[in-house]
mmCIF file of C-alpha atoms in Angstrom:
data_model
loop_
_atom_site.group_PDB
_atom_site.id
_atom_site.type_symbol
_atom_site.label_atom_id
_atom_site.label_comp_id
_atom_site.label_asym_id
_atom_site.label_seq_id
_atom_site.Cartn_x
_atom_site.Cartn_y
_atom_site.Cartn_z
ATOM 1 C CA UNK I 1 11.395 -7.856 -3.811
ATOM 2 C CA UNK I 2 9.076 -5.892 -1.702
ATOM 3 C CA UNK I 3 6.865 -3.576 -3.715
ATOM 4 C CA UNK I 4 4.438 -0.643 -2.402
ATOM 5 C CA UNK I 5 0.986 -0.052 -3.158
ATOM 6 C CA UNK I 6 -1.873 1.375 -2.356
ATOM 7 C CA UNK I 7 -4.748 -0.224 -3.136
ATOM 8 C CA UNK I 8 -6.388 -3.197 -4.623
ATOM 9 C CA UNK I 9 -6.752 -1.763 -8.249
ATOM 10 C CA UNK I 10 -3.291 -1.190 -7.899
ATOM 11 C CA UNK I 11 -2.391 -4.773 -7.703
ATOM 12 C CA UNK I 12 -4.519 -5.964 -10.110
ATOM 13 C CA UNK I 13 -3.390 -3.447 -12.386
ATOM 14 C CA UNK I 14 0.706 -4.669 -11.469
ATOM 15 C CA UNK I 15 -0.685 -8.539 -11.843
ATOM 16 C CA UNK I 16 -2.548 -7.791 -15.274
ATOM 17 C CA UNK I 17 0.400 -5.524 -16.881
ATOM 18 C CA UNK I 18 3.378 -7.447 -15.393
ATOM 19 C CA UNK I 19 1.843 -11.239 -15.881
ATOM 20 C CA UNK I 20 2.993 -11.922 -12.337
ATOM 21 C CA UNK I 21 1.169 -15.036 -12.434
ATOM 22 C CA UNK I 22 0.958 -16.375 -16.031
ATOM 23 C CA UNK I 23 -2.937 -17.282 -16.755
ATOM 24 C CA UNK I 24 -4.341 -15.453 -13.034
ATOM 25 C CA UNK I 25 -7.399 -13.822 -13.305
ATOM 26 C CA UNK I 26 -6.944 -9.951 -12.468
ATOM 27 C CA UNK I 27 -10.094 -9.694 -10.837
ATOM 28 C CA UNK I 28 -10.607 -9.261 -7.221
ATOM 29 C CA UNK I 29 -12.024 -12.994 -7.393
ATOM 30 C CA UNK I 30 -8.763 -13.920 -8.564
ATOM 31 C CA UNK I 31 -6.835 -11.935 -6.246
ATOM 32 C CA UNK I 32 -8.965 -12.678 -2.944
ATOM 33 C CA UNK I 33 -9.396 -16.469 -4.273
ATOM 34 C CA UNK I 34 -7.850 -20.082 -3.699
ATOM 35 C CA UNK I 35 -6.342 -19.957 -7.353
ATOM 36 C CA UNK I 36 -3.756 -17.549 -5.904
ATOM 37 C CA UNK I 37 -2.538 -20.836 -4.133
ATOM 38 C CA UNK I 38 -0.350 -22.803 -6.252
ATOM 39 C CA UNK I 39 -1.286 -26.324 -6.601
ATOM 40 C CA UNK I 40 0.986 -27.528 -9.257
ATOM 41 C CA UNK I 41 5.322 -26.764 -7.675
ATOM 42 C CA UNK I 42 5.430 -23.420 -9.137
ATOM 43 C CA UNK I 43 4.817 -23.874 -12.570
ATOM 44 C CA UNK I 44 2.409 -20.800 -12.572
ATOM 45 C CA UNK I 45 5.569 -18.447 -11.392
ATOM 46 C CA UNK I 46 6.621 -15.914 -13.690
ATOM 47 C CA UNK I 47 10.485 -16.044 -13.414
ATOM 48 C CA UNK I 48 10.803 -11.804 -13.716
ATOM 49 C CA UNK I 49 9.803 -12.447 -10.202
ATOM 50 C CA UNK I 50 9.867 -15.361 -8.548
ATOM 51 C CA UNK I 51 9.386 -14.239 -5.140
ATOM 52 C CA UNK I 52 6.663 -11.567 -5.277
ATOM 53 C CA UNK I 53 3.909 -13.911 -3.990
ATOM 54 C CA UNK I 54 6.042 -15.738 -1.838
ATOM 55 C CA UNK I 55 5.854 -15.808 2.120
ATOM 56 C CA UNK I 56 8.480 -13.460 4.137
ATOM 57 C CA UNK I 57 9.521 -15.032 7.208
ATOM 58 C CA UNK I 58 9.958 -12.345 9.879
ATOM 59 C CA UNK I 59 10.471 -14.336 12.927
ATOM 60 C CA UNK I 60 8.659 -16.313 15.444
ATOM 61 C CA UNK I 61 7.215 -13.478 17.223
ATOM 62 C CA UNK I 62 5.328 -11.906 14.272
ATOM 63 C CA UNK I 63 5.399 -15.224 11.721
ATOM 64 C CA UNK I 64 4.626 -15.260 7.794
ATOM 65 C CA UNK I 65 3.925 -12.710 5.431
ATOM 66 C CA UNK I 66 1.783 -14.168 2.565
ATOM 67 C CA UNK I 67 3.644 -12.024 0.101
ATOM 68 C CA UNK I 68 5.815 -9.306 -0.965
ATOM 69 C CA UNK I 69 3.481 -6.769 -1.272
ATOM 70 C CA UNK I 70 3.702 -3.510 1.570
ATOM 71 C CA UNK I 71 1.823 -0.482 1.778
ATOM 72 C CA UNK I 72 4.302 2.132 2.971
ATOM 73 C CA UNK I 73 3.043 4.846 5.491
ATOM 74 C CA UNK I 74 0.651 7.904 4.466
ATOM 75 C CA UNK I 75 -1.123 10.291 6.457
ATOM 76 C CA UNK I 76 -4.488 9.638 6.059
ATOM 77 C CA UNK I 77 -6.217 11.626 8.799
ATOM 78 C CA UNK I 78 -7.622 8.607 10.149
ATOM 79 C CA UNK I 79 -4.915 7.971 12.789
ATOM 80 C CA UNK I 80 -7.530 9.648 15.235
ATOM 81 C CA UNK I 81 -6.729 12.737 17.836
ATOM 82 C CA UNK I 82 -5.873 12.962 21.604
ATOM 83 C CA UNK I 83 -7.767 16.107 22.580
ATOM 84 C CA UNK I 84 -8.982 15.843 26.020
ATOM 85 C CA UNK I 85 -13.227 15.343 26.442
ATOM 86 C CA UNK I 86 -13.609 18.139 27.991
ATOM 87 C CA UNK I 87 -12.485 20.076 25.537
ATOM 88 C CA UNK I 88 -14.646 18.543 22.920
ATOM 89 C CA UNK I 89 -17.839 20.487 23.265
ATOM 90 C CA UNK I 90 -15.623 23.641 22.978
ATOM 91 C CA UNK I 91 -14.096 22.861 20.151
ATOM 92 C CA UNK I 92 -17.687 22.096 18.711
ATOM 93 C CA UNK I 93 -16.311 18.678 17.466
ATOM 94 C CA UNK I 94 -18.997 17.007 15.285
ATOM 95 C CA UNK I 95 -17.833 13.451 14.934
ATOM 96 C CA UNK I 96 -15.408 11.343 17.984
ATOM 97 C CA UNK I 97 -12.805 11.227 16.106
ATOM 98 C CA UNK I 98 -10.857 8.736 18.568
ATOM 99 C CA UNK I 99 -12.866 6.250 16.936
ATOM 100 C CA UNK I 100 -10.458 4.264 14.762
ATOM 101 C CA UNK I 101 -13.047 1.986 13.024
ATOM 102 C CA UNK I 102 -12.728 4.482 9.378
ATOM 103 C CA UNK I 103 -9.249 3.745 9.904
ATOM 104 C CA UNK I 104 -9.635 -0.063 10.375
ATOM 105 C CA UNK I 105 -11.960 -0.189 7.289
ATOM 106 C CA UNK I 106 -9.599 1.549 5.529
ATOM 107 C CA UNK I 107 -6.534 -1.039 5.667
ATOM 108 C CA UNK I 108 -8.752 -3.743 5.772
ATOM 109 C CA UNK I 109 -10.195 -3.013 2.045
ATOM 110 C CA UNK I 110 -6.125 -3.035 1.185
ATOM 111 C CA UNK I 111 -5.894 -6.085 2.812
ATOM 112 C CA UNK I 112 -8.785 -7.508 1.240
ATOM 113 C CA UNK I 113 -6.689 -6.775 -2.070
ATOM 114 C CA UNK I 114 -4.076 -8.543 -1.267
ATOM 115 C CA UNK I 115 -1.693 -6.022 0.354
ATOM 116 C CA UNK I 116 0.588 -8.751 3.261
ATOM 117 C CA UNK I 117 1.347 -5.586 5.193
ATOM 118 C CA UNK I 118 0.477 -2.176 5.771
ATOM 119 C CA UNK I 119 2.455 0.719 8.014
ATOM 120 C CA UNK I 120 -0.125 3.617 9.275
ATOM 121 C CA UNK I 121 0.109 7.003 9.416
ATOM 122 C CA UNK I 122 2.391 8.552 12.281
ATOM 123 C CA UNK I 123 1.439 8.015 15.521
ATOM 124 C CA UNK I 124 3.232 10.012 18.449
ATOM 125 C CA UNK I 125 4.717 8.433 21.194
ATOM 126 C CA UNK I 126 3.925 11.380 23.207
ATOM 127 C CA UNK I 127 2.935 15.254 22.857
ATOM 128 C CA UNK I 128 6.276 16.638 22.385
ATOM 129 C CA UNK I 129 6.045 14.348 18.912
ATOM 130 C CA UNK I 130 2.817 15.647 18.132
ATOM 131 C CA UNK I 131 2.087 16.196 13.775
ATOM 132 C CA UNK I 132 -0.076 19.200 15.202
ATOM 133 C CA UNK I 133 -1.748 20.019 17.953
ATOM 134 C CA UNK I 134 -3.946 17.342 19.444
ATOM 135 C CA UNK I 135 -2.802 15.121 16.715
ATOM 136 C CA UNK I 136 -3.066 11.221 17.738
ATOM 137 C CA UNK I 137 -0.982 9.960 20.031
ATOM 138 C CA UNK I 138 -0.376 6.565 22.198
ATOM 139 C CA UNK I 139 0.777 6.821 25.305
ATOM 140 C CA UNK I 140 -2.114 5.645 27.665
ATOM 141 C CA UNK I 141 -3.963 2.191 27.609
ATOM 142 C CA UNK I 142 -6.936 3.553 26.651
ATOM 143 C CA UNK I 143 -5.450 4.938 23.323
ATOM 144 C CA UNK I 144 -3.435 1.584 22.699
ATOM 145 C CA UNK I 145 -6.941 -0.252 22.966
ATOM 146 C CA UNK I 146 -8.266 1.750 20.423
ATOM 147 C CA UNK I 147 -6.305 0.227 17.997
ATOM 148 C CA UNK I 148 -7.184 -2.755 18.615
ATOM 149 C CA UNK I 149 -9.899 -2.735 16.603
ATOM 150 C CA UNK I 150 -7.427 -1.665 13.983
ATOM 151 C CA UNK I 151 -5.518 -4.616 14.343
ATOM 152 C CA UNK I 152 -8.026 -6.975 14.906
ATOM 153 C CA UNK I 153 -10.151 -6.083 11.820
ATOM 154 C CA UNK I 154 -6.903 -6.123 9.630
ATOM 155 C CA UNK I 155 -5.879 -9.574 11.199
ATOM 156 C CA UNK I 156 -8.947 -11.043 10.332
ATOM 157 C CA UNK I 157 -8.615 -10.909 6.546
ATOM 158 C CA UNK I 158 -6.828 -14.153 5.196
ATOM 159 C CA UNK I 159 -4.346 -13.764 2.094
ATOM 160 C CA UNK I 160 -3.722 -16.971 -0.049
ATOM 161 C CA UNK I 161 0.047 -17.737 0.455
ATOM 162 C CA UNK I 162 2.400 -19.952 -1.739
ATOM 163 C CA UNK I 163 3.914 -21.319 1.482
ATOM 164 C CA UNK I 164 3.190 -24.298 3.664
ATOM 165 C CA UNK I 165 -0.330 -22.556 4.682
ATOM 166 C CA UNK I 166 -2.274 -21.850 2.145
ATOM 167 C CA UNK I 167 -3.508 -18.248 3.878
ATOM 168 C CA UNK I 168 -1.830 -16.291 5.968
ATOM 169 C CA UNK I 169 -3.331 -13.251 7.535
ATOM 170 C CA UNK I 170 -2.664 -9.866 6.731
ATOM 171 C CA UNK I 171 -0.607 -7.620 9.218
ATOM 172 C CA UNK I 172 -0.400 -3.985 10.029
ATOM 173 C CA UNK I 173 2.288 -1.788 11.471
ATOM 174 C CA UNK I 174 2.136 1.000 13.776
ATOM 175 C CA UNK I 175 4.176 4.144 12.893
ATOM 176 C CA UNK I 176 5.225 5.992 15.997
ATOM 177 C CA UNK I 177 6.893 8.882 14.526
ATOM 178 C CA UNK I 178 7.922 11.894 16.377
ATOM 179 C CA UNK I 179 8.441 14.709 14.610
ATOM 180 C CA UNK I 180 11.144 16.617 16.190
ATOM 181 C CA UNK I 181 11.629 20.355 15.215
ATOM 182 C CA UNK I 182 9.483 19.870 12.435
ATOM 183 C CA UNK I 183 6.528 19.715 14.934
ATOM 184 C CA UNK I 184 3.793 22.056 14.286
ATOM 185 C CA UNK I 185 2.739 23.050 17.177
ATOM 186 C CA UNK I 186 4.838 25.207 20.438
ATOM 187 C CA UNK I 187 5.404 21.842 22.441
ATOM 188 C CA UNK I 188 8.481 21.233 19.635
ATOM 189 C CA UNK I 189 11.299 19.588 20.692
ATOM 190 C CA UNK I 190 14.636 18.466 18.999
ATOM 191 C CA UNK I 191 18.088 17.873 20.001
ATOM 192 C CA UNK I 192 19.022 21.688 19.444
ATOM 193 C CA UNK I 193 16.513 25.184 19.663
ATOM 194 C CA UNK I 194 16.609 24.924 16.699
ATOM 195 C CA UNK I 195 13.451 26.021 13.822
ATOM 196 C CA UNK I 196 12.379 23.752 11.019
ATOM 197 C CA UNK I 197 12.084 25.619 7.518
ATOM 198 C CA UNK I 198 8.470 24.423 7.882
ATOM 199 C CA UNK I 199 7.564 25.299 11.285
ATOM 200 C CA UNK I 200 6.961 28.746 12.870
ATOM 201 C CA UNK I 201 7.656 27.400 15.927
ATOM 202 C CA UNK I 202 11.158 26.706 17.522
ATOM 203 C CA UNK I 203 11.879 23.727 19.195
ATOM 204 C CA UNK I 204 12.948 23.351 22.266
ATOM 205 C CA UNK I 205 16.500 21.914 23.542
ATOM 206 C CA UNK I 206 16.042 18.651 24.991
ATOM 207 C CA UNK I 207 18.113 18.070 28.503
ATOM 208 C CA UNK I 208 19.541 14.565 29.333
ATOM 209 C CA UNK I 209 16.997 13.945 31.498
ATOM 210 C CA UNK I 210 14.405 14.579 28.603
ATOM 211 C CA UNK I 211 16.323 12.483 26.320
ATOM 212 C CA UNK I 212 15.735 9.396 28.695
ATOM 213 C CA UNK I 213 12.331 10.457 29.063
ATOM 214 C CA UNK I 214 11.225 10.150 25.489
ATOM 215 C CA UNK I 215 13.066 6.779 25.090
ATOM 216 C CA UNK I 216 10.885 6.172 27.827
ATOM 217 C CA UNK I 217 8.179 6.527 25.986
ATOM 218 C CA UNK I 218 8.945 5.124 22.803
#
C-alpha cells in the first residue's frame, strides 16, 4: 500500500486515527524513535495494514525503503531557477535563488516525519521544458551539483524500518518533467504547433532531429 502525504502532522494524524501501530505513541518521539522498530515478530502490526511500515525493496541500485509512505510531487517554488548571472542584477534579484538549501530543509523536515520517499517539484531537462521562463532546469554539472545538497541532507535522516536494519535512510526523487505545449513561455515545444488551453503561446513542431535531441537530454 503506498500512501501520500505531506507532512509529519499528517502521519501522526493517519497513525493516531487509523491505529496503524496498536499502542505507538503519535508523537514525533514516537514517530522519529526506536519504538517504531518492532522487537517482538510483529505482534504490534495492525492487520488493516500489514505492510504500511514495512521495507519496499526497489533493487540493488537504489536498496530499501523503510516504509510505505511517499510524498508525491508539488511545486513548491523551491526547485530553484536557471537565469543566467549576468542577468541577475537586471532583474534586481534579491535572494540567489539557485541555492537549493530551503529546498533541502524542506524534504528533510518530511523526512524527519517519517516520509521513506519524496518526488520534487518538476525539474526541466532542458529550456524547451521550461514551467516558465527561467524556471529550474538541469542540464549542466553545475546545476546537478546543486542538488546535491538536496540529496545529501535528505539521505542523512535515518527512518526506523521493520526490516533486517533497523533504519534505513530516507530517499528523494528528482522530477524531470517537461512540459510540452503547456509550457509557459515562447521556447514551447510539443509533438504538433499546437496551443495548450492554458498557454498563450504555441508550441513549436518538433523535427526528428529535435526529437533525438531531447531524449538526449533526458
Amino acid at each position: 500500500m503506498m500512501s501520500m502525504v505531506q507532512n509529519s502532522s499528517s502521519i501522526r494524524r493517519l497513525l493516531n486515527s487509523k491505529r496503524l501501530y496498536r499502542g505507538l505513541s503519535s508523537t514525533s518521539a514516537g514517530i522519529n524513535g526506536s519504538s517504531l522498530h518492532d522487537n517482538g515478530g510483529g505482534s504490534n502490526i495492525n492487520p488493516h495494514y500489514p505492510h504500511m511500515f514495512t521495507p519496499l525493496d526497489l533493487g540493488p541500485d537504489i536498496g530499501s525503503l523503510p516504509n510505505r509512505v511517499i510524498m508525491g510531487s508539488m511545486h513548491t517554488g523551491l526547485e530553484g531557477h536557471s537565469i543566467p548571472k549576468l542577468m541577475l542584477p537586471l532583474l534586481n534579484a534579491e535572494d540567489d535563488h539557485t541555492d537549493l538549501t530551503e529546498m533541502a530543509c524542506y524534504f528533510a523536515e518530511r523526512a524527519k516525519g517519517g516520509v521513506s520517499l519524496m518526488v520534487t517539484g518538476g525539474v526541466s531537462p532542458n529550456r524547451q521544458g521550461w514551467v516558465g521562463p527561467f524556471a529550474g532546469k538541469l542540464s549542466t554539472e553545475t546545476e546537478r551539483d546543486r542538488h546535491k545538497l538536496v540529496t545529501d541532507m535528505v539521505h542523512s535522516i535515518q527512518i526506523p524500518s521493520y526490516g533486517a536494519n533497523p533504519t534505513e535512510p530516507a530517499r528523494i526523487c528528482l522530477q524531470i518533467l517537461h512540459t510540452g505545449r503547456y509550457a509557459y513561455h515562447p521556447f514551447a515545444v510539443s509533438a504538433s504547433s499546437t496551443k495548450s488551453p492554458i498557454s498563450p503561446f504555441p508550441a513549436k513542431e518538433l523535427s526528428t532531429s529535435d526529437v533525438k535531441a531531447t531524449i538526449r537530454d533526458f
